Coordinates of C-alpha atoms and ligand atoms in Angstrom, one line a residue:
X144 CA 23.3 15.3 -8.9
X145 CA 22.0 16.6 -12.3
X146 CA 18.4 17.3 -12.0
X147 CA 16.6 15.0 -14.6
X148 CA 13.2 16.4 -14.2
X149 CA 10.1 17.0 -11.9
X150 CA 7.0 15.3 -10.3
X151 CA 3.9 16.3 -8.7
X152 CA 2.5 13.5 -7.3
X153 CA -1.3 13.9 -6.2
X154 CA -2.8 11.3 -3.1
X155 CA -5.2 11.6 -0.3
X156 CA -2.8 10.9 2.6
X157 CA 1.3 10.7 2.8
X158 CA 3.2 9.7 6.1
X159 CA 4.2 11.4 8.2
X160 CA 1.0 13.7 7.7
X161 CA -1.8 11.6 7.3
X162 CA -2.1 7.5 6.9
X163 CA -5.1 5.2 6.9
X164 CA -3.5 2.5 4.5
X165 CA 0.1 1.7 2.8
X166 CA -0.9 3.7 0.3
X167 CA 0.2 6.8 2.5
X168 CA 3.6 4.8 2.8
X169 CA 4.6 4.9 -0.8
X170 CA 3.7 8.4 -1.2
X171 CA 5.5 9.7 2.1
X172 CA 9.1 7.4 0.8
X173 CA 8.9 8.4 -3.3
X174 CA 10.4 11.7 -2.6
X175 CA 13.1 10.5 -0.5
X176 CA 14.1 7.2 -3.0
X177 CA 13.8 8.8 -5.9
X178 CA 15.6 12.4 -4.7
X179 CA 19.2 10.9 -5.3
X180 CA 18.5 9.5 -8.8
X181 CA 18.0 13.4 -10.2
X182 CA 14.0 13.7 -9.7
X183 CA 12.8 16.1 -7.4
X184 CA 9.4 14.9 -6.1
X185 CA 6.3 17.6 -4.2
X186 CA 3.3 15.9 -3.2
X187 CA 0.1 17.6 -3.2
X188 CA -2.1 16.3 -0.8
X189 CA -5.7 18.3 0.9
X190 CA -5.3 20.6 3.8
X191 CA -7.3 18.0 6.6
X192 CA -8.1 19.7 9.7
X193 CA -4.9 20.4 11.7
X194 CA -2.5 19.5 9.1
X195 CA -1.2 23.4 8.5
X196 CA 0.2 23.0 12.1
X197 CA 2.8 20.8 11.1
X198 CA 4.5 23.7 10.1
X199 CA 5.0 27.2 10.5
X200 CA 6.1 27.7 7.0
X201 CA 3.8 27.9 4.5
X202 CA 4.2 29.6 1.0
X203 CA 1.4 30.6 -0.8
X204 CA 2.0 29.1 -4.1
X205 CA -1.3 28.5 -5.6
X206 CA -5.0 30.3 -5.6
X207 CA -8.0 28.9 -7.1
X208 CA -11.4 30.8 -6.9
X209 CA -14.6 28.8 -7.8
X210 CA -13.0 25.6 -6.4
X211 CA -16.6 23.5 -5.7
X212 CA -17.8 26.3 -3.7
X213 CA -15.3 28.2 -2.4
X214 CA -11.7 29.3 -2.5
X215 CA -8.5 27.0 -2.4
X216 CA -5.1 28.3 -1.9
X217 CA -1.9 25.9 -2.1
X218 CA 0.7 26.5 0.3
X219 CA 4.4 25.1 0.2
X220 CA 6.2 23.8 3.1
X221 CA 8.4 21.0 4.3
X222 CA 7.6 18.4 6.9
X223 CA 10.3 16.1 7.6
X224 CA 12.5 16.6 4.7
X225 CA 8.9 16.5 2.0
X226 CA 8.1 19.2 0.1
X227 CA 4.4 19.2 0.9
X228 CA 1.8 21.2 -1.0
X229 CA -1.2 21.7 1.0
X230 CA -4.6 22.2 -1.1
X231 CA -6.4 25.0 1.3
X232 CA -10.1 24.8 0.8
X233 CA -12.0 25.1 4.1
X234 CA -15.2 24.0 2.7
X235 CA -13.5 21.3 1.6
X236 CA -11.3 19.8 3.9
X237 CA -11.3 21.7 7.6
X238 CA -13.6 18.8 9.0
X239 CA -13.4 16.8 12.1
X240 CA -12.9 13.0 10.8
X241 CA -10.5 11.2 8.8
X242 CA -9.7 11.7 5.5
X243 CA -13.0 9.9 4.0
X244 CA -15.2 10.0 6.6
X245 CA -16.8 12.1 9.5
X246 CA -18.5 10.7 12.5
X247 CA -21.6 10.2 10.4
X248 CA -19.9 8.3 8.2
X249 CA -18.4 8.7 4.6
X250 CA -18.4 12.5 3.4
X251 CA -21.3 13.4 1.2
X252 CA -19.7 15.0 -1.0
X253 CA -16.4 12.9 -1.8
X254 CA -16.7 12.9 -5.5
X255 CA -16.6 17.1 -5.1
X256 CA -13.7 17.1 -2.6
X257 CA -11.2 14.7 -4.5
X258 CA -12.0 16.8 -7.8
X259 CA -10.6 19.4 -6.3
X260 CA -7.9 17.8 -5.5
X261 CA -7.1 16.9 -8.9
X262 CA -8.6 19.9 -10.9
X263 CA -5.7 21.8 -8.9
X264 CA -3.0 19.5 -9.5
X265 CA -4.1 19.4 -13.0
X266 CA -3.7 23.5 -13.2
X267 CA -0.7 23.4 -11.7
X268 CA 0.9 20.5 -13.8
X269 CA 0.0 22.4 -17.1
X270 CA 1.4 26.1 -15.8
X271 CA 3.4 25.5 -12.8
X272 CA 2.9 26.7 -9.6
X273 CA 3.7 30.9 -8.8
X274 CA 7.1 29.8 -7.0
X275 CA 8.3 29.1 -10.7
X276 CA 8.1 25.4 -9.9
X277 CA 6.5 23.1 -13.0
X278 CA 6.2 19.9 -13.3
X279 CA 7.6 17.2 -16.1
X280 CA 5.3 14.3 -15.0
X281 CA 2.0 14.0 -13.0
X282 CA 2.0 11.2 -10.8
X283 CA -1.5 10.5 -9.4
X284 CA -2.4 7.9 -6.9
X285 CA -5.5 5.5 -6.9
X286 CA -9.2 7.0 -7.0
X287 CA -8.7 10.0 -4.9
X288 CA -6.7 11.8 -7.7
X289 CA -8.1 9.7 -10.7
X290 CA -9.3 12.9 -12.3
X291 CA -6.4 14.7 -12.3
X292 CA -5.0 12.7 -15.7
X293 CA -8.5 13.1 -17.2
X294 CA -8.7 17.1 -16.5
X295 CA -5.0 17.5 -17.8
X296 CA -5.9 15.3 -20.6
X297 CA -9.2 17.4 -21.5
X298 CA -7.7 20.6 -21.2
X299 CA -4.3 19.9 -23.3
X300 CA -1.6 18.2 -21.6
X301 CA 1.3 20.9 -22.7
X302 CA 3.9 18.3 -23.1
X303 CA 3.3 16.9 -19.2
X304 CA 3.4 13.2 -18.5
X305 CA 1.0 10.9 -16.2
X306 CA 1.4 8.2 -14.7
X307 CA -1.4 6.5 -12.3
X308 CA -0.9 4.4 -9.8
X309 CA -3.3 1.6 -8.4
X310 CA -2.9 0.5 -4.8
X311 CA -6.0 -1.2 -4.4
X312 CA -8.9 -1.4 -7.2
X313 CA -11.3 -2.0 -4.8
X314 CA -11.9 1.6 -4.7
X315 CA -13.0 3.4 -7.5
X316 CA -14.4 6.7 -7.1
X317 CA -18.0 5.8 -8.3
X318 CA -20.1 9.1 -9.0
X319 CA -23.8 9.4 -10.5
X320 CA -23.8 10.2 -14.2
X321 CA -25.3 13.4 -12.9
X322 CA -22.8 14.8 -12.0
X323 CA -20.4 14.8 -14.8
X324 CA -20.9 18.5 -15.3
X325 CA -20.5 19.2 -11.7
X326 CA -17.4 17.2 -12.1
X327 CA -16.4 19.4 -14.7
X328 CA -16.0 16.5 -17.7
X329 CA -17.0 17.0 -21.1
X330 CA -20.6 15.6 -21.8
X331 CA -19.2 14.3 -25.3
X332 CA -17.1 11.7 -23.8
X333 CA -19.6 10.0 -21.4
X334 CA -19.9 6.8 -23.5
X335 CA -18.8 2.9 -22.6
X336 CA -15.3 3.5 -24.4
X337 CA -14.6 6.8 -22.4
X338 CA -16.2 8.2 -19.1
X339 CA -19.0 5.8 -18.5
X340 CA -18.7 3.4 -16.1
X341 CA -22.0 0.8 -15.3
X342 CA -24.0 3.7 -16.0
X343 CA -21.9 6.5 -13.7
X344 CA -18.9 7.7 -13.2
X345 CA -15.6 6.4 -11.4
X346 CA -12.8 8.7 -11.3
X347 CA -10.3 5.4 -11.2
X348 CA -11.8 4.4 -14.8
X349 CA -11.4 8.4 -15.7
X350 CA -7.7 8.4 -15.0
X351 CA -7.4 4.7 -16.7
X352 CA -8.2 5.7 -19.7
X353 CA -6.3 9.5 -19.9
X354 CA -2.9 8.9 -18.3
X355 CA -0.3 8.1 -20.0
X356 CA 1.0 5.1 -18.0
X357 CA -0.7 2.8 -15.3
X358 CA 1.6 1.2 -13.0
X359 CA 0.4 -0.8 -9.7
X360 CA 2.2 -2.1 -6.9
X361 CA 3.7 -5.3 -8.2
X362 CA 3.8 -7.1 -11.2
X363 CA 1.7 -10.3 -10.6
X364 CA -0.9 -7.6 -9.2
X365 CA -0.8 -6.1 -12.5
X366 CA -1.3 -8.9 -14.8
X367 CA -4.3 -10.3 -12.2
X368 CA -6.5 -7.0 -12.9
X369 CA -6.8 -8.0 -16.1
X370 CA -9.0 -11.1 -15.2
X371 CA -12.4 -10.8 -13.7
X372 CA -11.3 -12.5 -10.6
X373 CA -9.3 -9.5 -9.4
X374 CA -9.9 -6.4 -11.7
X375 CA -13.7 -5.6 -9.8
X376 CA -15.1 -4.7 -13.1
X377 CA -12.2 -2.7 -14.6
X378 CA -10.3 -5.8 -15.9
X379 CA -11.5 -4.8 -19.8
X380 CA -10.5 -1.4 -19.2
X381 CA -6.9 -1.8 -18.0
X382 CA -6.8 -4.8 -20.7
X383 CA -7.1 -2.7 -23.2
X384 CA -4.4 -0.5 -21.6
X385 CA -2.0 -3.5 -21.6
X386 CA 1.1 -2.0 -23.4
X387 CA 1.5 0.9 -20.7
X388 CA 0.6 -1.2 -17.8
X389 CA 3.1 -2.4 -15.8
X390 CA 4.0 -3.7 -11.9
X391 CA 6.6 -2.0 -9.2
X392 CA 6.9 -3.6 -6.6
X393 CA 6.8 -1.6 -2.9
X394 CA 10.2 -1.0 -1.1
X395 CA 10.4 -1.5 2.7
X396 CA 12.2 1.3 4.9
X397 CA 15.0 -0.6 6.1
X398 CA 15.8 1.9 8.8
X399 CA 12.7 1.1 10.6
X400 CA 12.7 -2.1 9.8
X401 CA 15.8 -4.0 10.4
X402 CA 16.7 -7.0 13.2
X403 CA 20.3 -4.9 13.3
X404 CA 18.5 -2.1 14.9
X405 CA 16.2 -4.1 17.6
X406 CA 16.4 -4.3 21.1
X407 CA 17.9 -7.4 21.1
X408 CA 20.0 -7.1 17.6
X409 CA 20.6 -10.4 15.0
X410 CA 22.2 -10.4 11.7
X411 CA 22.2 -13.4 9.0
X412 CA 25.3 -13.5 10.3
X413 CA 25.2 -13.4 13.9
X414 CA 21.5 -15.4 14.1
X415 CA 21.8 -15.6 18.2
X416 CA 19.8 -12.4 19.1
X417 CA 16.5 -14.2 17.3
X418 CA 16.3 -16.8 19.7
X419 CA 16.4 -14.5 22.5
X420 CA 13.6 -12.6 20.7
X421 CA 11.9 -15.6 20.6
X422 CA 12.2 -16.3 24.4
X423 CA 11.0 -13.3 25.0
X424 CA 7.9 -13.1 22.7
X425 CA 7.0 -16.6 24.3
X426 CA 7.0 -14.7 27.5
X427 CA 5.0 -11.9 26.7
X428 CA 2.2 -13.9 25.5
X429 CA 3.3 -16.5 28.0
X430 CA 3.7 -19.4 25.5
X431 CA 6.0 -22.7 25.0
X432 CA 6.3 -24.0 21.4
X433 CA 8.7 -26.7 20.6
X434 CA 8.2 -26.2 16.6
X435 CA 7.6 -23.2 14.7
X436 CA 6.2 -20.1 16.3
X437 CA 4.3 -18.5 13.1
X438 CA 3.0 -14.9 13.7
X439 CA -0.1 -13.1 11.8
X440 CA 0.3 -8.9 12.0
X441 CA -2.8 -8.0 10.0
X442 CA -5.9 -6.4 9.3
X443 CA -8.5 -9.2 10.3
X444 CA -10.3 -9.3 6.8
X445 CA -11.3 -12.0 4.7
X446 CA -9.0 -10.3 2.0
X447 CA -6.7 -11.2 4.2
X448 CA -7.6 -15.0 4.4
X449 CA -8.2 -14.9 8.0
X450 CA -11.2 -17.1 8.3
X451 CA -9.0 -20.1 6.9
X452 CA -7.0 -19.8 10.1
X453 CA -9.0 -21.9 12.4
X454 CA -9.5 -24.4 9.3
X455 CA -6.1 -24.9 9.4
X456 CA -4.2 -24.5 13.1
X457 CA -5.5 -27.5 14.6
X458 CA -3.1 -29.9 12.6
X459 CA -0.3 -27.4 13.1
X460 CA -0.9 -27.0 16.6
X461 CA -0.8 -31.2 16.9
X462 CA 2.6 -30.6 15.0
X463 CA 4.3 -28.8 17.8
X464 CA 3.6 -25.2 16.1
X465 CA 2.6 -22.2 17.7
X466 CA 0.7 -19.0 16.8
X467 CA 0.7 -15.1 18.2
X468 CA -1.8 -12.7 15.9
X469 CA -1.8 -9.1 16.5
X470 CA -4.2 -7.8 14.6
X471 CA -8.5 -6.3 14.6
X472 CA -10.7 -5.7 12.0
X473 CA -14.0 -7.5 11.6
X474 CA -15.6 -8.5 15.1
X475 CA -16.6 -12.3 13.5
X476 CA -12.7 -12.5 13.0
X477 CA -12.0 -11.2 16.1
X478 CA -14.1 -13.2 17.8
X479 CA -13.0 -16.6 16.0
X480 CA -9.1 -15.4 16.9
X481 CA -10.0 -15.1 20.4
X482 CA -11.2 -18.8 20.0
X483 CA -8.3 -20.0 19.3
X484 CA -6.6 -18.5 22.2
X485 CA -9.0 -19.9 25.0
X486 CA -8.4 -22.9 23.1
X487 CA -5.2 -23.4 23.0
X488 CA -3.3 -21.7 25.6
X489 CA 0.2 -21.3 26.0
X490 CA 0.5 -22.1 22.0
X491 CA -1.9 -19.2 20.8
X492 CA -0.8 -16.0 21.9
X493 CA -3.5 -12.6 21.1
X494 CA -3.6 -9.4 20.8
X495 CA -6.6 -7.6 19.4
X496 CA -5.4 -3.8 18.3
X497 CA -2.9 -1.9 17.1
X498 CA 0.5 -1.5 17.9
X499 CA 3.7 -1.0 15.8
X500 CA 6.2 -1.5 18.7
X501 CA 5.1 -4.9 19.7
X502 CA 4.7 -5.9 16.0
X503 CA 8.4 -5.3 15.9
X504 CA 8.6 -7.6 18.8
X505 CA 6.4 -10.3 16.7
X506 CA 8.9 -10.1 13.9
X507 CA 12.1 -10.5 16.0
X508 CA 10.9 -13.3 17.9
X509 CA 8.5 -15.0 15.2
X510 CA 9.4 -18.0 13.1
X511 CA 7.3 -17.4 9.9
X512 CA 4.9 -14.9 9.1
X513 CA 1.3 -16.0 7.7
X514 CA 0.1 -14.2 5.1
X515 CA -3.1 -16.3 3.0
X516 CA -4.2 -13.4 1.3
X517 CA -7.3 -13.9 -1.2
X518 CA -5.7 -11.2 -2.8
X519 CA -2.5 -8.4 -2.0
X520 CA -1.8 -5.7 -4.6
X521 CA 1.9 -5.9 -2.7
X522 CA 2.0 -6.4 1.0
X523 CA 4.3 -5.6 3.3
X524 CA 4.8 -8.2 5.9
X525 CA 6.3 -10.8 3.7
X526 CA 9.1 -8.2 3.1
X527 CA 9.5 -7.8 7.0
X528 CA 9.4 -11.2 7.4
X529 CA 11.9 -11.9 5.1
X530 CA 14.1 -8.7 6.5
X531 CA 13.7 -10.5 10.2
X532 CA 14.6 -14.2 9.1
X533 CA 10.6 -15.2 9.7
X534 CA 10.1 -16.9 6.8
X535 CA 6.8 -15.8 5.0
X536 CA 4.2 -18.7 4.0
X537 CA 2.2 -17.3 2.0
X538 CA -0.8 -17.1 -0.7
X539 CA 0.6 -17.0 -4.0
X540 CA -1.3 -14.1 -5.4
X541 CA -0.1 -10.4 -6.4
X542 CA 2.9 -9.1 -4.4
X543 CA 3.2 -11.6 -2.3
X544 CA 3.9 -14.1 -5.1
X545 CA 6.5 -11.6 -6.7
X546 CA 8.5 -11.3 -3.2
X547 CA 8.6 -15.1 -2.2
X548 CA 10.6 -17.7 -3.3
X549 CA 9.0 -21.3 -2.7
X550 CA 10.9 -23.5 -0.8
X551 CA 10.4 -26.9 -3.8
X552 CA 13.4 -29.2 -3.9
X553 CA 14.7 -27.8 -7.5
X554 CA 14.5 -23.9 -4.9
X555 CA 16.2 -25.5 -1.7
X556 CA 18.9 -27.5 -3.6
X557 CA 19.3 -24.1 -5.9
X558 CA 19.7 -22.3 -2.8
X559 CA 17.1 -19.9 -3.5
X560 CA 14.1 -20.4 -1.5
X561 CA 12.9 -17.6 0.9
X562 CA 10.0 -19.0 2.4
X563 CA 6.6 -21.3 1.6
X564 CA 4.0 -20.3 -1.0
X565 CA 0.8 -21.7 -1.6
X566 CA -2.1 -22.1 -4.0
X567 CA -5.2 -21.4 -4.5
X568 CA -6.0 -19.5 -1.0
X569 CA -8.3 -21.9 0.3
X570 CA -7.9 -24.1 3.8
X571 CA -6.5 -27.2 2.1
X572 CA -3.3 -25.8 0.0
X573 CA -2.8 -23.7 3.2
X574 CA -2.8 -26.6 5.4
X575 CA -0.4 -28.3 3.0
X576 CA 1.7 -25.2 2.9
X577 CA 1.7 -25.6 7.3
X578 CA 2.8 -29.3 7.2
X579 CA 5.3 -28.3 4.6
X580 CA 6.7 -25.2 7.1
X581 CA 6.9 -28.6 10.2
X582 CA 9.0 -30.3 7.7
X583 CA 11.3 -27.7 7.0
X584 CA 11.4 -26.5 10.6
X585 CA 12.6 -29.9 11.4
X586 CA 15.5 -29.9 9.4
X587 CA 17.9 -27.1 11.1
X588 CA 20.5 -26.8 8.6
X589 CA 18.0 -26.5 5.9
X590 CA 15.7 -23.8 8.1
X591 CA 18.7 -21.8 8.4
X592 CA 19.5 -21.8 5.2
X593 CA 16.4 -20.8 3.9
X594 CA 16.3 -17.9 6.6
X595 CA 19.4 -16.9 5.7
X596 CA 18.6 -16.5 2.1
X597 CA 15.3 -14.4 3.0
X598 CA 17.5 -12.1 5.3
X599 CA 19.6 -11.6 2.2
X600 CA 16.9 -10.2 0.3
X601 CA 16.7 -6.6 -1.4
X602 CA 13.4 -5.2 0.1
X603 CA 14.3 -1.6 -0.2
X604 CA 13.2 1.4 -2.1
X605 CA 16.4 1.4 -4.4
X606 CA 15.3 -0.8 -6.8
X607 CA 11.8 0.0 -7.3
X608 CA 12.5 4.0 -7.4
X609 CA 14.9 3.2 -10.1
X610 CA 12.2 1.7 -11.9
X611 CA 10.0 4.8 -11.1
X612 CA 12.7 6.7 -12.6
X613 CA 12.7 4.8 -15.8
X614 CA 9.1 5.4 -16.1
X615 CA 9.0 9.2 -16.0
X616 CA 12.5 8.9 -18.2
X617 CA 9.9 7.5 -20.5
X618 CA 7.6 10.4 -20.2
X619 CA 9.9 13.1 -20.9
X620 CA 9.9 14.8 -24.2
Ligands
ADP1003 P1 -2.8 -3.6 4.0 O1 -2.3 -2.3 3.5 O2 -3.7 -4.3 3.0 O3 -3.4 -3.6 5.3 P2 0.0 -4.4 4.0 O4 0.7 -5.6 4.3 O5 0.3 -3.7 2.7 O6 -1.6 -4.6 4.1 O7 0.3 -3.3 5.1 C1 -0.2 -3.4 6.4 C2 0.7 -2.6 7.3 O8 0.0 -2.4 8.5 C3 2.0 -3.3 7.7 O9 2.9 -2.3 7.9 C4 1.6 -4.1 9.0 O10 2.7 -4.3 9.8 C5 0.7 -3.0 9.6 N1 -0.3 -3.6 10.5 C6 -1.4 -4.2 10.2 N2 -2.1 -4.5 11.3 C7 -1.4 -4.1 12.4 C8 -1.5 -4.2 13.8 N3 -2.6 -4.7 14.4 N4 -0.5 -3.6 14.6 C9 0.5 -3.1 14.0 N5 0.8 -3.0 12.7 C10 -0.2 -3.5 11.9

């Protein structure tokens, strides 16, 4: 394979290293997706506390005095097949905690410690690092690396392209006006059309308005931040950013996630091993549904539409349907989830936590995923439910209405649909959407049908990393 250029692409976690959220996902599966199509990918990421061990060997391939109060050093290694760049900066990152937060609570100096971040990858992107290494395109992720674009941009660009990626705007990097100095950006550009941002700062905004192109995680997500409803105050900005703005949509890994490769295996074409699956999810939570058994694997957030759930089970439940959630998140969720389950036993199954092998279990055995999002810049369970013939019903908002095709009459005599969609997220289109999932689960030949179709779906990386690859195409000289 020809080499058609390089990327440094800048976050605050990548799997397998560090994750708190999907974005971590997309960033630890780039390298890998886009590696055959001729782009060779390093992420730079900070050096959190225990993250050198990963590896015995690192190459010193970067040093940075005056970084915020002390000295950073870059070091190169590989961790399961990614070439990882490790920003060194003890006074930065060796802290016990997560990647945000200690046991006290957010880091105080956030703002300091993610400009580091990208004042690095900004040095590195304009001269390349010592091991000769220098990239063609600066790929920065959400807020954490926001600055990056803006520091490159500042300080002359040297023929580099950006691109920044949005994976949720609901974090934006908000910083005093005070500190723009400390943040080393240039006083002259602190007006509304520029830096300012409500009267501060916000990295996000920073990087909106210097990179080159924006790109979020799916297309509908990408024309919704351009309306108030969704864009959390930096709808006008990314408006007037229209023409470099586009969606791409998540891929799945299909090695870990793939009925084929389960315990009990099923195919679209060989659909027997679900219904074992199914037997023995109704086990486990010690349930017996005659319809539909719909799962819920999710954060318990009202992003996540959870608190229309008891609104609408009641009806479903009359309907024959059933209901296992694995999921925790905010104790008043929790709380209404457990609910359910005293309420209706053997047809609500619960499991408050975490825990990807049983979730794997859900999938297999589930009949369709819920998923009534308020809003999703992608989401990933639709695509698993789609991959494990558990036909997504979901909210038609961001990625989720970009990966679902409604099962209408013109879709099921098409042969298209994939699942159920609904709108606006609120209790009675969901309810509808429910008494519309009965219906179809009543027809077998039809259910099938549509599951078959979902299984058949493309959620893998190789589409969107082409698109990636068309993008930084775009950027090169
Ligand atoms: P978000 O990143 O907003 O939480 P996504 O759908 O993009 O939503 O990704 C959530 C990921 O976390 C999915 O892989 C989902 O399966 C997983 N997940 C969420 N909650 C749980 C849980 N309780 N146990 C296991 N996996 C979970």
């Amino acid at each position: 394979m020809t080499l058609k250029g390089r990327v440094l692409s800048v976050a605050s976690e990548c799997v397998p290293l560090v994750k708190t959220g999907g974005l971590a996902d997309v960033v630890g599966a780039l390298p890998g997706a886009l590696a055959p199509l001729g782009w060779e990918m390093r992420v730079l990421m900070p050096a959190y506390r225990a993250l050198r061990a990963r590896t015995a060997d690192w190459a010193e391939v970067w040093r940075e005095e005056g970084l915020w109060g002390g000295e950073g050093r870059v070091l190169l290694g590989r961790v399961e097949g990614l070439e990882v760049m490790l920003l060194d900066a003890p006074h930065l990152y060796d802290r016990e905690g997560g990647p945000y937060a200690g046991p006290g609570g957010d880091w105080w100096d956030n703002a300091q410690r993610f400009a580091a971040l990208s004042w690095v990858a900004a040095k590195i992107a304009r001269v390349g690092t010592t091991d000769g290494w220098r990239p063609d395109v600066l790929h920065v992720h959400d807020w954490q690396a926001g600055l990056a674009p803006a520091y490159l941009a500042y300080g002359g660009s040297e023929g580099v392209g950006s691109v920044l990626t949005i994976h949720n705007i609901a974090f934006q990097g908000w910083a005093a006006a005070s500190q723009l100095l400390d943040l080393r950006l240039p006083a002259d550009q602190f007006y509304p059309g520029a830096l300012e941002y409500y009267g501060g700062l916000s990295s996000l905004k920073a990087g909106l308005i210097t990179c080159d192109r924006i790109t979020t995680v799916s297309p509908t997500y990408a024309a919704e931040l351009m309306r108030p409803e969704f864009g959390m105050g930096l709808q006008g900005v990314i408006a007037t950013r229209a023409s470099v703005v586009s969606g791409i949509l998540n891929g799945v890994d299909t090695g870990v996630w793939s009925p084929e490769a389960e315990p009990v295996p099923y195919s679209a074409a060989a659909m027997q091993g679900k219904a074992a699956n199914r037997a023995a999810l109704c086990a486990e939570f010690g349930l017996e549904v005659p319809g539909p058994l719909a799962i819920i694997v999710s954060r318990l957030t009202d992003q996540k539409g959870i608190d229309l759930v008891p609104e609408v089970l009641p009806e479903f439940i009359e309907g024959g349907g059933g209901l296992v959630v694995l999921g925790s998140g905010d104790p008043k969720l929790e709380a209404a989830m457990r609910d359910l389950a005293a309420r209706y036993p053997g047809r609500v199954g619960l499991r408050i936590g975490y825990d990807e092998a049983m979730s794997h279990r859900i999938f297999s055995g589930g009949d369709a995923v819920l998923v009534p999002s308020r809003f999703e810049p992608c989401g990933l369970t639709q695509m698993y439910g789609l991959r494990y013939g558990c036909l997504p019903v979901v909210a038609a908002v961001g990625g989720l209405a970009d990966t679902v095709i409604h099962a209408n009459p013109a879709a099921l005599s098409a042969g298209v649909a994939t699942g159920i969609t609904f709108h606006p997220t609120d209790a009675t289109a969901f309810a509808t959407a429910l008494r519309q999932l009965l219906a179809l689960h009543a027809e077998p030949k039809l259910w099938s049908h549509v599951q078959r179709n979902a299984m058949k779906q493309d959620v893998s990386w190789a589409s969107s990393a082409a698109e990636y690859a068309a993008l930084y195409e775009g950027l090169l000289a």
